CSV table of C-alpha atoms in Angstrom, one decimal:
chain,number,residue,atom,x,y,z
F,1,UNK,CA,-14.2,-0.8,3.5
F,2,UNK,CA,-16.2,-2.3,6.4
F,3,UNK,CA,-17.4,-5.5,4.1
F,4,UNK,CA,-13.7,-6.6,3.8
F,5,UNK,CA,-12.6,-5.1,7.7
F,6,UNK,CA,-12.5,-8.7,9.4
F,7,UNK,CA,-10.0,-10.5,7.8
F,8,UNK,CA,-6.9,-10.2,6.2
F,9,UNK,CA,-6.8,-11.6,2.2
F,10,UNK,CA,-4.4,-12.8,-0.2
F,11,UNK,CA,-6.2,-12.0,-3.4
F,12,UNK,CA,-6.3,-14.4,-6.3
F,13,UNK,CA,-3.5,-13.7,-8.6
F,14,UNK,CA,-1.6,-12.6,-5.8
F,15,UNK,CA,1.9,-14.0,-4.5
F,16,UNK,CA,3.8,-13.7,-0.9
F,17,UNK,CA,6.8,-14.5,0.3
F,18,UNK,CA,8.0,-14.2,3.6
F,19,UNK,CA,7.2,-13.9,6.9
F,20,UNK,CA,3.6,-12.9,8.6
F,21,UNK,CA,3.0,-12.6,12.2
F,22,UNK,CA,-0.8,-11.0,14.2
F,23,UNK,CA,-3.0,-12.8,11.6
F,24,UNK,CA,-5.8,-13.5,13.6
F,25,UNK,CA,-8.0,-14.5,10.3
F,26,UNK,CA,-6.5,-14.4,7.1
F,27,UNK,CA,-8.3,-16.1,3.4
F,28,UNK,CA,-5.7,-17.0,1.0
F,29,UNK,CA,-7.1,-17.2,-2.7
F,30,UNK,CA,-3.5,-16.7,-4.1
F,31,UNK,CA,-0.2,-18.1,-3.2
F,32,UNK,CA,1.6,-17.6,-0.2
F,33,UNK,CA,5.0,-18.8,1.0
F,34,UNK,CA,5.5,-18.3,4.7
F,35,UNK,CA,5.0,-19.4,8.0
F,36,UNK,CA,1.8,-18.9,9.4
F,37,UNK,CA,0.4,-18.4,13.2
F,38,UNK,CA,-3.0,-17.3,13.3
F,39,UNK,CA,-6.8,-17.8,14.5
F,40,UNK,CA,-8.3,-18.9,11.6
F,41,UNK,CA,-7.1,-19.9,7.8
F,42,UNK,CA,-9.0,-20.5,5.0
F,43,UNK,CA,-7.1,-21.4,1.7
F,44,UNK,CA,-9.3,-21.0,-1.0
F,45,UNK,CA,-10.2,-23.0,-3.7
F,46,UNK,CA,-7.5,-21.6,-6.3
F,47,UNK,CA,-4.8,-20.7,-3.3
F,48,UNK,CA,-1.8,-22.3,-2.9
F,49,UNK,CA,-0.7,-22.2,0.8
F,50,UNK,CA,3.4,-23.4,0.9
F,51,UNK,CA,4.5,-23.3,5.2
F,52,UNK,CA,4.0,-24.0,8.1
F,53,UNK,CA,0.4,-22.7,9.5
F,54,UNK,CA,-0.4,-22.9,13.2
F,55,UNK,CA,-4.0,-22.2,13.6
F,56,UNK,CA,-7.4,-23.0,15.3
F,57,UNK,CA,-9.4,-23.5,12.9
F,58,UNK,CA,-8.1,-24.3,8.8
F,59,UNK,CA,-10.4,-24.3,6.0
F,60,UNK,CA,-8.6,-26.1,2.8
F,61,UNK,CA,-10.0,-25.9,-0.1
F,62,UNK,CA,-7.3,-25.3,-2.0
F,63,UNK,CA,-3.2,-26.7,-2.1
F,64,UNK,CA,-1.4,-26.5,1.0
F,65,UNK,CA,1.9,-28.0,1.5
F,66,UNK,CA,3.9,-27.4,4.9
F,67,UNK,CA,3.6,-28.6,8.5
F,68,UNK,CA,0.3,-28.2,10.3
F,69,UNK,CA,-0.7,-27.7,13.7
F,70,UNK,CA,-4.2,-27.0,13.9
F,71,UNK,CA,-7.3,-27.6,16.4
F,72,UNK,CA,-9.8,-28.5,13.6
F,73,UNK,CA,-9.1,-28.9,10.0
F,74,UNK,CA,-11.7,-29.0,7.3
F,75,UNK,CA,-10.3,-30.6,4.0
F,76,UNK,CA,-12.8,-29.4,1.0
F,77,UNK,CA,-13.8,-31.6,-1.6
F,78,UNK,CA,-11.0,-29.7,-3.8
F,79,UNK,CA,-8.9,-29.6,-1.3
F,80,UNK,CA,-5.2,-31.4,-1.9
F,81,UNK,CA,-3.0,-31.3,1.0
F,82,UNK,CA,0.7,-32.5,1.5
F,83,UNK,CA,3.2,-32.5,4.3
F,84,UNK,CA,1.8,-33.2,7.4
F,85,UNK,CA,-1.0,-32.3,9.3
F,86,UNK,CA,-1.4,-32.6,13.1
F,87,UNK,CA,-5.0,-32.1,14.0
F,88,UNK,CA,-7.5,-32.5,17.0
F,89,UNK,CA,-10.5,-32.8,14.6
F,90,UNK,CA,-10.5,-33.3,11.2
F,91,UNK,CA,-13.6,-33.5,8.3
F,92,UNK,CA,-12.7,-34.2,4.9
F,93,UNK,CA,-15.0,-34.2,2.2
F,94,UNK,CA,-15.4,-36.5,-0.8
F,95,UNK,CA,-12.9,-35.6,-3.5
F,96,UNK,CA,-10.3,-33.9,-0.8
F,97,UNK,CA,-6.4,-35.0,-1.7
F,98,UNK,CA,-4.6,-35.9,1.8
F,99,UNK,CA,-1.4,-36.7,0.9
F,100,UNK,CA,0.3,-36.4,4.0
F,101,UNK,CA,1.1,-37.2,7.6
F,102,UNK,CA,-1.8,-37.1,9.6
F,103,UNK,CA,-1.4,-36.9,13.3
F,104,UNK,CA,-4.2,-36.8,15.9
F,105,UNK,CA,-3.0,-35.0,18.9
F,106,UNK,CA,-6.1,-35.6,21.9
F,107,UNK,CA,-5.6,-33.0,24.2
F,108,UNK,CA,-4.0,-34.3,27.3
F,109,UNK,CA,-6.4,-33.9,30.5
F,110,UNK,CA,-3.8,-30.9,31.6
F,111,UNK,CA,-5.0,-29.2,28.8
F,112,UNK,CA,-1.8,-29.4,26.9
F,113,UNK,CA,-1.4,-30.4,23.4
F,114,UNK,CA,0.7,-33.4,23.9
F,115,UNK,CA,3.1,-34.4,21.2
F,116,UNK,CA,3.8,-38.0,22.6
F,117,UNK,CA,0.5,-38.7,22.2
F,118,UNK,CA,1.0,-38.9,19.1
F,119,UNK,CA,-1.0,-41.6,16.8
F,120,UNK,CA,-1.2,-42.0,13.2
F,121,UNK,CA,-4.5,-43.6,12.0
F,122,UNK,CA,-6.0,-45.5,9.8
F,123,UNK,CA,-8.3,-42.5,7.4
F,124,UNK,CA,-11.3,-45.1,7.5
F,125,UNK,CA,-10.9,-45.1,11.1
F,126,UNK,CA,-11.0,-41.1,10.9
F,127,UNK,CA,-13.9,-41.1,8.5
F,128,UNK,CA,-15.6,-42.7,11.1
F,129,UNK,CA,-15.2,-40.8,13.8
F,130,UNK,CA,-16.6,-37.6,11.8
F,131,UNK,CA,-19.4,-39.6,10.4
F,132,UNK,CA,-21.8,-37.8,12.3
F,133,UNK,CA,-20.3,-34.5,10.9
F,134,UNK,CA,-19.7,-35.8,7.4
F,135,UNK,CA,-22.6,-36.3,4.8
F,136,UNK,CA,-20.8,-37.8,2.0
F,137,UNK,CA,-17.7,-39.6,3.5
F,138,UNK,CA,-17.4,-42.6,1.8
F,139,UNK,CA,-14.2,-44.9,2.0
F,140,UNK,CA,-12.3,-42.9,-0.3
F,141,UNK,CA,-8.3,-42.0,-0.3
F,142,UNK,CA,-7.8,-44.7,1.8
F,143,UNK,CA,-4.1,-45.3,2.7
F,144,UNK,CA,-2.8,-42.1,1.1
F,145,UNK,CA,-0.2,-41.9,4.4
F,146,UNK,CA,3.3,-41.7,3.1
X,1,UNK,CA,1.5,47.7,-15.1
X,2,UNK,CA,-1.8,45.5,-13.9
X,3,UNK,CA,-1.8,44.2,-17.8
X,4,UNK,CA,-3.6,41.9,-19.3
X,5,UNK,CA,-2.9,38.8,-17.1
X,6,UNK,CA,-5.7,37.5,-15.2
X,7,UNK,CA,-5.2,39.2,-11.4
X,8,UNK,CA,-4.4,36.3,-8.8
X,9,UNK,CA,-7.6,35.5,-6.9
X,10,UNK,CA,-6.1,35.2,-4.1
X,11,UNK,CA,-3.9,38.2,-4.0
X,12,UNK,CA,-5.8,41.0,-2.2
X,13,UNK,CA,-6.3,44.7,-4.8
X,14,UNK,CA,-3.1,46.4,-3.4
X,15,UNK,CA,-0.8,44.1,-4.8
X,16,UNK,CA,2.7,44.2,-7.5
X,17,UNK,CA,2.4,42.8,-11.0
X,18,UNK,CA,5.3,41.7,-13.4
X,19,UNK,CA,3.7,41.4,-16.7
X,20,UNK,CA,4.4,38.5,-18.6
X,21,UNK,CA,6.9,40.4,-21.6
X,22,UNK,CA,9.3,41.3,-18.5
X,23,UNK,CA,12.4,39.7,-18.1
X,24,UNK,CA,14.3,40.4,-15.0
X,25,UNK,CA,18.3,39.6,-13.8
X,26,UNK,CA,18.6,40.4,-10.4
X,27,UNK,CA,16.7,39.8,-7.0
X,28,UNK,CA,12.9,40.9,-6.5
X,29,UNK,CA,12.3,41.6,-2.6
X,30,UNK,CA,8.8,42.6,-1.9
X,31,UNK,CA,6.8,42.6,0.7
X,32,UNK,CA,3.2,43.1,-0.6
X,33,UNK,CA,1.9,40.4,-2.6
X,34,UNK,CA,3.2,40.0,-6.2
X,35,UNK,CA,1.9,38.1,-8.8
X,36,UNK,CA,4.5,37.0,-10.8
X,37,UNK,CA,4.0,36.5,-14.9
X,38,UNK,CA,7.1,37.1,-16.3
X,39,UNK,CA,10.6,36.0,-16.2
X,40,UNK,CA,13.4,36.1,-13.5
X,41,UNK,CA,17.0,34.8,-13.7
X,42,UNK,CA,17.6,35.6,-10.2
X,43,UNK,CA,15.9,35.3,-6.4
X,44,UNK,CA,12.3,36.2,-5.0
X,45,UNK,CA,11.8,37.3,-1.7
X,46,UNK,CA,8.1,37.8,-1.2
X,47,UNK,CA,5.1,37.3,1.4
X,48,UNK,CA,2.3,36.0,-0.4
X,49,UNK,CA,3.5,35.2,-4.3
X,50,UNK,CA,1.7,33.9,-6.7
X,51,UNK,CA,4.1,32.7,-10.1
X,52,UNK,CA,1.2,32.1,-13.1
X,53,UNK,CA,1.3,30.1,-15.9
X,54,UNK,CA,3.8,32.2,-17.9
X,55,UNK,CA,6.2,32.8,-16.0
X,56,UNK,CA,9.5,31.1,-15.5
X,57,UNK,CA,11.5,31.6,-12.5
X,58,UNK,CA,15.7,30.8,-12.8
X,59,UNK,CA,16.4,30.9,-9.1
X,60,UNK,CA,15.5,30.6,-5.5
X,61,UNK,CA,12.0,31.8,-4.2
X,62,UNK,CA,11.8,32.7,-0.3
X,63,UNK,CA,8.1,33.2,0.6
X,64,UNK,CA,5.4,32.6,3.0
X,65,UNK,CA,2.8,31.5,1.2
X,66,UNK,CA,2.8,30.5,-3.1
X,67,UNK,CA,0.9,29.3,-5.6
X,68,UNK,CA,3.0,28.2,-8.5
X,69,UNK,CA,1.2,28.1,-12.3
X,70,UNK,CA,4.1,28.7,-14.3
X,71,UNK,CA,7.9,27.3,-14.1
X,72,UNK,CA,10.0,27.2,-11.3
X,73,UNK,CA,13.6,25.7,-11.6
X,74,UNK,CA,15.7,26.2,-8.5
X,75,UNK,CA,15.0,25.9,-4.6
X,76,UNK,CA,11.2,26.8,-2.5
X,77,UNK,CA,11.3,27.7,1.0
X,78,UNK,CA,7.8,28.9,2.0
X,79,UNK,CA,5.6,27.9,4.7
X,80,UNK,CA,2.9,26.9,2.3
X,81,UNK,CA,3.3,26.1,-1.4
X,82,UNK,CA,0.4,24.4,-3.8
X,83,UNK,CA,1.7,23.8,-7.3
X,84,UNK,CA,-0.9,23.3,-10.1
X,85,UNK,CA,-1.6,21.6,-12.6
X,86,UNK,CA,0.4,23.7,-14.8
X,87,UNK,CA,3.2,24.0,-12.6
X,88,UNK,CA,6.2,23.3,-13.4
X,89,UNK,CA,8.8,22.6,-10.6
X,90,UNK,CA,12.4,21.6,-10.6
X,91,UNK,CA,14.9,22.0,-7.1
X,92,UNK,CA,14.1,21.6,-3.7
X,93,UNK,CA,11.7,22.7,-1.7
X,94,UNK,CA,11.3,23.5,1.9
X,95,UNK,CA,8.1,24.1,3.6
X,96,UNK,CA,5.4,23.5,6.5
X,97,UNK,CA,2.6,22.4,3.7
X,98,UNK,CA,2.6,21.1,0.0
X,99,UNK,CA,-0.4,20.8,-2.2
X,100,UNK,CA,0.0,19.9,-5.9
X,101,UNK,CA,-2.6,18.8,-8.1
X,102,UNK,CA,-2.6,16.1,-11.1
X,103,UNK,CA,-0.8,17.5,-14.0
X,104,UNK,CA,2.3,19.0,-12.3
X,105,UNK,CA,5.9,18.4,-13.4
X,106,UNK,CA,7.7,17.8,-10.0
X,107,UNK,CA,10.9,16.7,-10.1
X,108,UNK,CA,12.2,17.7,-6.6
X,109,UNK,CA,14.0,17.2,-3.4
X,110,UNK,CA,11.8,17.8,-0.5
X,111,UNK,CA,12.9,18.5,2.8
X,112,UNK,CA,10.8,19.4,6.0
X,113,UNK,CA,12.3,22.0,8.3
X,114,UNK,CA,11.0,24.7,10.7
X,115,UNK,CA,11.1,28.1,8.8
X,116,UNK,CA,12.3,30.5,10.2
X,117,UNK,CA,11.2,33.9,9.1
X,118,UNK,CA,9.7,36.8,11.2
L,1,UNK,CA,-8.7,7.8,-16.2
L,2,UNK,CA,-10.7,5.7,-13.8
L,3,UNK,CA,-12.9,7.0,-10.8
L,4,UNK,CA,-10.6,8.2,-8.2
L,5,UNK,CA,-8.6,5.5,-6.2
L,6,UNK,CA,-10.3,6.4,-2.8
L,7,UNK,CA,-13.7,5.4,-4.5
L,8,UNK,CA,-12.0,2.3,-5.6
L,9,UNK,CA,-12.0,1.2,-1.7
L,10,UNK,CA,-15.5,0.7,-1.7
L,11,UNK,CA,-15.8,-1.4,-4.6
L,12,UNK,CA,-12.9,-4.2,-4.0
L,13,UNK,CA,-13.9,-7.5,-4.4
L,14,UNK,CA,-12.7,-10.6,-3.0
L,15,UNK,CA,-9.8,-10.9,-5.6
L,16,UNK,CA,-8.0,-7.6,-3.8
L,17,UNK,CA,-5.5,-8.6,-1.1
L,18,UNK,CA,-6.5,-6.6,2.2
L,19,UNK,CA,-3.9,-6.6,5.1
L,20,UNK,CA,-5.6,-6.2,7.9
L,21,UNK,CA,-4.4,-3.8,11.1
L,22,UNK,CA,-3.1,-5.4,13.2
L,23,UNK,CA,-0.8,-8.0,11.0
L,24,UNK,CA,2.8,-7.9,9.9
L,25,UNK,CA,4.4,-9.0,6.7
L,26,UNK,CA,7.6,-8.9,5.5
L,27,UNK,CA,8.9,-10.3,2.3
L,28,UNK,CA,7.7,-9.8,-0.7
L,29,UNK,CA,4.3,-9.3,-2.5
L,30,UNK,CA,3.0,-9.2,-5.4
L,31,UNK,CA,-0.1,-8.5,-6.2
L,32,UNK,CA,-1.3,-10.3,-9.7
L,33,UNK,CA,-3.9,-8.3,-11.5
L,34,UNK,CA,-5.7,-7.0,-8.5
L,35,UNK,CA,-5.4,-3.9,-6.0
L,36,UNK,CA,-3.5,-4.4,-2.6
L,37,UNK,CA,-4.8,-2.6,0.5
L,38,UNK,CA,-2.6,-2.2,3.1
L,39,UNK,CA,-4.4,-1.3,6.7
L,40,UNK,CA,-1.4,-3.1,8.5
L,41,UNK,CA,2.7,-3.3,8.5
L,42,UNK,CA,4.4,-4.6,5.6
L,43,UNK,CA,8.5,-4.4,5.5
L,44,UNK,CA,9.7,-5.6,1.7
L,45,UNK,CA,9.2,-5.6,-1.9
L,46,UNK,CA,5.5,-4.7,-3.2
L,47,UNK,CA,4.5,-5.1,-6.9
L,48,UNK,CA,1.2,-4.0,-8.1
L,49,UNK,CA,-1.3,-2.8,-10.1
L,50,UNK,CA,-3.1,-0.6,-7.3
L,51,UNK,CA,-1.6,-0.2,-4.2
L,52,UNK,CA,-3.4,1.8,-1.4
L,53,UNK,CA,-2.0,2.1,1.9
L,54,UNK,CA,-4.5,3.1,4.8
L,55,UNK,CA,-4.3,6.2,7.2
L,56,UNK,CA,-2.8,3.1,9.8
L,57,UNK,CA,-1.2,1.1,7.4
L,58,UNK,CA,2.6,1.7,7.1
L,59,UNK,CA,4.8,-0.2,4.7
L,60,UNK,CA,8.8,-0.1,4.5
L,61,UNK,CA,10.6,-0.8,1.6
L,62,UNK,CA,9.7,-1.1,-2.2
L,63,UNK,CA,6.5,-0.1,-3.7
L,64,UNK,CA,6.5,-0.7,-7.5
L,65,UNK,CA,2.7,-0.2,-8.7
L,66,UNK,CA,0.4,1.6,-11.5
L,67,UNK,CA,-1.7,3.7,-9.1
L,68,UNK,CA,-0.4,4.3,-5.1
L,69,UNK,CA,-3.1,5.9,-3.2
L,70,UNK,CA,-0.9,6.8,-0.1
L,71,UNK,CA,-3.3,7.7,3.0
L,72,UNK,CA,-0.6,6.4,5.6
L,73,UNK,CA,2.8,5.7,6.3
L,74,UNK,CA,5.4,5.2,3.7
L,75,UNK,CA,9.2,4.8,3.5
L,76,UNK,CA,11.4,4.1,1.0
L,77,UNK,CA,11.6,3.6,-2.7
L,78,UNK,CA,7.9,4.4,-5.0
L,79,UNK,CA,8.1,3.8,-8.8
L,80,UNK,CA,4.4,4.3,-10.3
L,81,UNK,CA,2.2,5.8,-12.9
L,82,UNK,CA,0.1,7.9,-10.8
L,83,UNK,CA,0.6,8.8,-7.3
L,84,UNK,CA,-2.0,10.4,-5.0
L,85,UNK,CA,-0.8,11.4,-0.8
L,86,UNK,CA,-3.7,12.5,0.9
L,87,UNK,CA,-3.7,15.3,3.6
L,88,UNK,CA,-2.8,12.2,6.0
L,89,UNK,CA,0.0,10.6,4.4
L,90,UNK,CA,3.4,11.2,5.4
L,91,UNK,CA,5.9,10.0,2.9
L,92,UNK,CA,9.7,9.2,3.4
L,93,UNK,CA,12.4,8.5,1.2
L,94,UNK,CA,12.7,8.3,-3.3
L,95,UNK,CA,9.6,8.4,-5.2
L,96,UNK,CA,9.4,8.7,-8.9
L,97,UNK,CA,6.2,8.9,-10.5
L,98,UNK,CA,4.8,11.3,-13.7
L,99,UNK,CA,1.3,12.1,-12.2
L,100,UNK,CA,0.9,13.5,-8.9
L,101,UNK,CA,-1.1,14.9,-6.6
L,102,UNK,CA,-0.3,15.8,-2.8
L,103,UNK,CA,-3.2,17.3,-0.4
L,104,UNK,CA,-2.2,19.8,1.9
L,105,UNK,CA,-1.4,18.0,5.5
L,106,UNK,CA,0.7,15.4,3.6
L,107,UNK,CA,4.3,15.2,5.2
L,108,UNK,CA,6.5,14.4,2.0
L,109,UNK,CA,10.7,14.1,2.8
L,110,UNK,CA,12.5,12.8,-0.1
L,111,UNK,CA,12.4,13.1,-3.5
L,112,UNK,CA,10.1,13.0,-6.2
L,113,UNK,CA,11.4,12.6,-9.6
L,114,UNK,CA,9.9,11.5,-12.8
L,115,UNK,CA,10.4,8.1,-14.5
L,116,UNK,CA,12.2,9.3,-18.1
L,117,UNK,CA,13.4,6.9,-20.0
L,118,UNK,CA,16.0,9.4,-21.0
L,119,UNK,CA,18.3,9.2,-18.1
């Protein structure tokens, strides 16, 4: 009871569809089909995450597809993500799938995400900047923008 | 007669019992405990009732508090009813508290409403 | 059968879906091969193998499962194997299920009928 109280889980196996609102932290290990506002998302390595996910922190280390708005995003190396994915820090492992619109959004000195700001980058030139993060980060799925 | 059904445990000595070979047509009204083994095309009116195993009841039971063992098939207003295992129960049933264990045959309307009895 | 579906709780593993308190769902869920806990609000269509809502979970709509283990709030339409209401469920609306078993303190309004393949 109390080992599983913190979070809220979609169990392996298991589907959604529809719509979810107060997830503060939620673990998806199955596959869900909604949109998504919440403190913390972590798709597992056999979920399938198919929406839009507003978050603060995503872990992806399984499929997502849909629009994301997150503060920092940590592609797997099993991750595979599509769509796009709008991002104030990002660390991608060796082996993660980014197939998708990556946007850096730097918090504007107001303190408001900005959307004007926004740049797409070279992933080399991302890769860099997490270098000091990163362990293995080699010059992998280069140009996989689309 | 007090015959050879196993007494209700929870019915106190000075109680009624319809043995198990009776078969009644009409309405029972009773107002110390009865326990209940036979059958009954007709109404029960009772305080503390307690229907066992073989008994079958054809008709509405009115009752403060009752165990059900045997087979009811028309409507319960009580204030507290606990069917059985071996309870069998079929109609509607109206009361303040509802236990029923595994192995009951419920096939029921429920309904909550304040009884009103004196 | 198995140990009782309150024991269950303790042993889920991370394959169970868990809805935690405070979150909403609506739509529809179903729940593969393992149990589904429901602490919070779900309005819609579940399908499972276990289904357990919590003393504050409260789900609207259609429950299809093997086992329900209803320790909170229900409403609407039940179809499964085995049902168990604990003294602090309160259930609203059509249930049909062949095994049951209701504590005293459960609030039941509705109907409970049996699933017969005769009708």
């Amino acid at each position: 009871m109390d080992k599983l109280g913190s979070k809220t889980i979609i169990g392996a196996g298991a589907t959604f569809t529809g719509k979810i609102a107060n997830a503060r932290v939620i673990e998806v290990h199955g596959k869900v089909n909604a949109d998504l506002t919440a403190e913390k998302v972590s798709i597992g390595e056999a979920g399938h995450f198919n929406g839009a996910i507003r978050a603060e922190l995503v872990v992806v280390s399984g499929h997502y597809e849909g629009k994301m708005w997150a503060g920092s995003v940590w592609a797997t190396s099993t991750a595979s993500i599509s769509g796009k994915l709008q991002y104030k820090t990002l660390q991608m492992d060796r082996g993660a799938a980014l197939n998708c619109h990556i946007v850096h959004n730097w918090k504007a000195k107001g303190g408001n995400l900005s959307n004007s700001e926004n740049s797409d980058q070279d992933l080399s030139l991302l890769n860099d900047l997490n270098n000091a993060k990163t362990s293995a980060v080699p010059s992998s799925p280069k140009k996989a923008l689309k | 007669m007090f015959g050879k059904n196993s007494v209700s445990p929870m019915a106190p000595p000075n109680h009624s019992q319809i043995n198990e070979d009776v078969r009644i047509r009409g309405t029972i009204t009773v107002s110390e405990p009865l326990v209940m083994a036979g059958q009954l095309e007709g109404d029960i009116k009772a305080d503390i009732l307690h229907i066992i195993s073989t008994a079958i009841i054809t008709g509405d039971v009115t009752a403060e508090s009752v165990t059900i063992d045997g087979r009811v098939l028309g409507s319960i207003v009580a204030d507290k009813v606990y069917l059985s295992a071996t309870a069998h129960f079929e109609g509607q049933l109206l009361c303040q508290g509802v236990a029923i264990d595994n192995g009951a045959y419920v096939d029921a309307k429920f309904t909550k409403e304040p009884v009103t009895n004196g | 059968m198995l140990e009782k579906p309150h024991q269950q709780i303790h042993n889920l593993h991370d394959d169970t879906t868990y809805i935690l308190g405070d979150l909403m769902m609506e739509g529809s869920l179903d729940g593969g091969n393992h149990p589904v806990v429901i602490e919070g609000q779900f309005n819609g269509d579940i399908t499972a193998i276990d289904v357990i809502i919590r003393e504050n979970g409260k789900v609207t709509g259609k429950v299809k499962a093997k086992t329900s283990v209803i320790d909170g709030f229900f409403k609407g339409n039940l179809v499964c194997e085995s049902l168990t209401i604990s003294a602090t469920g309160i259930v609203e609306g059509d249930i049909q299920t062949n095994d049951l078993s209701i504590d005293l303190g459960a609030e039941v309004i509705g109907s409970i009928s049996r699933v017969n393949s005769k009708k």
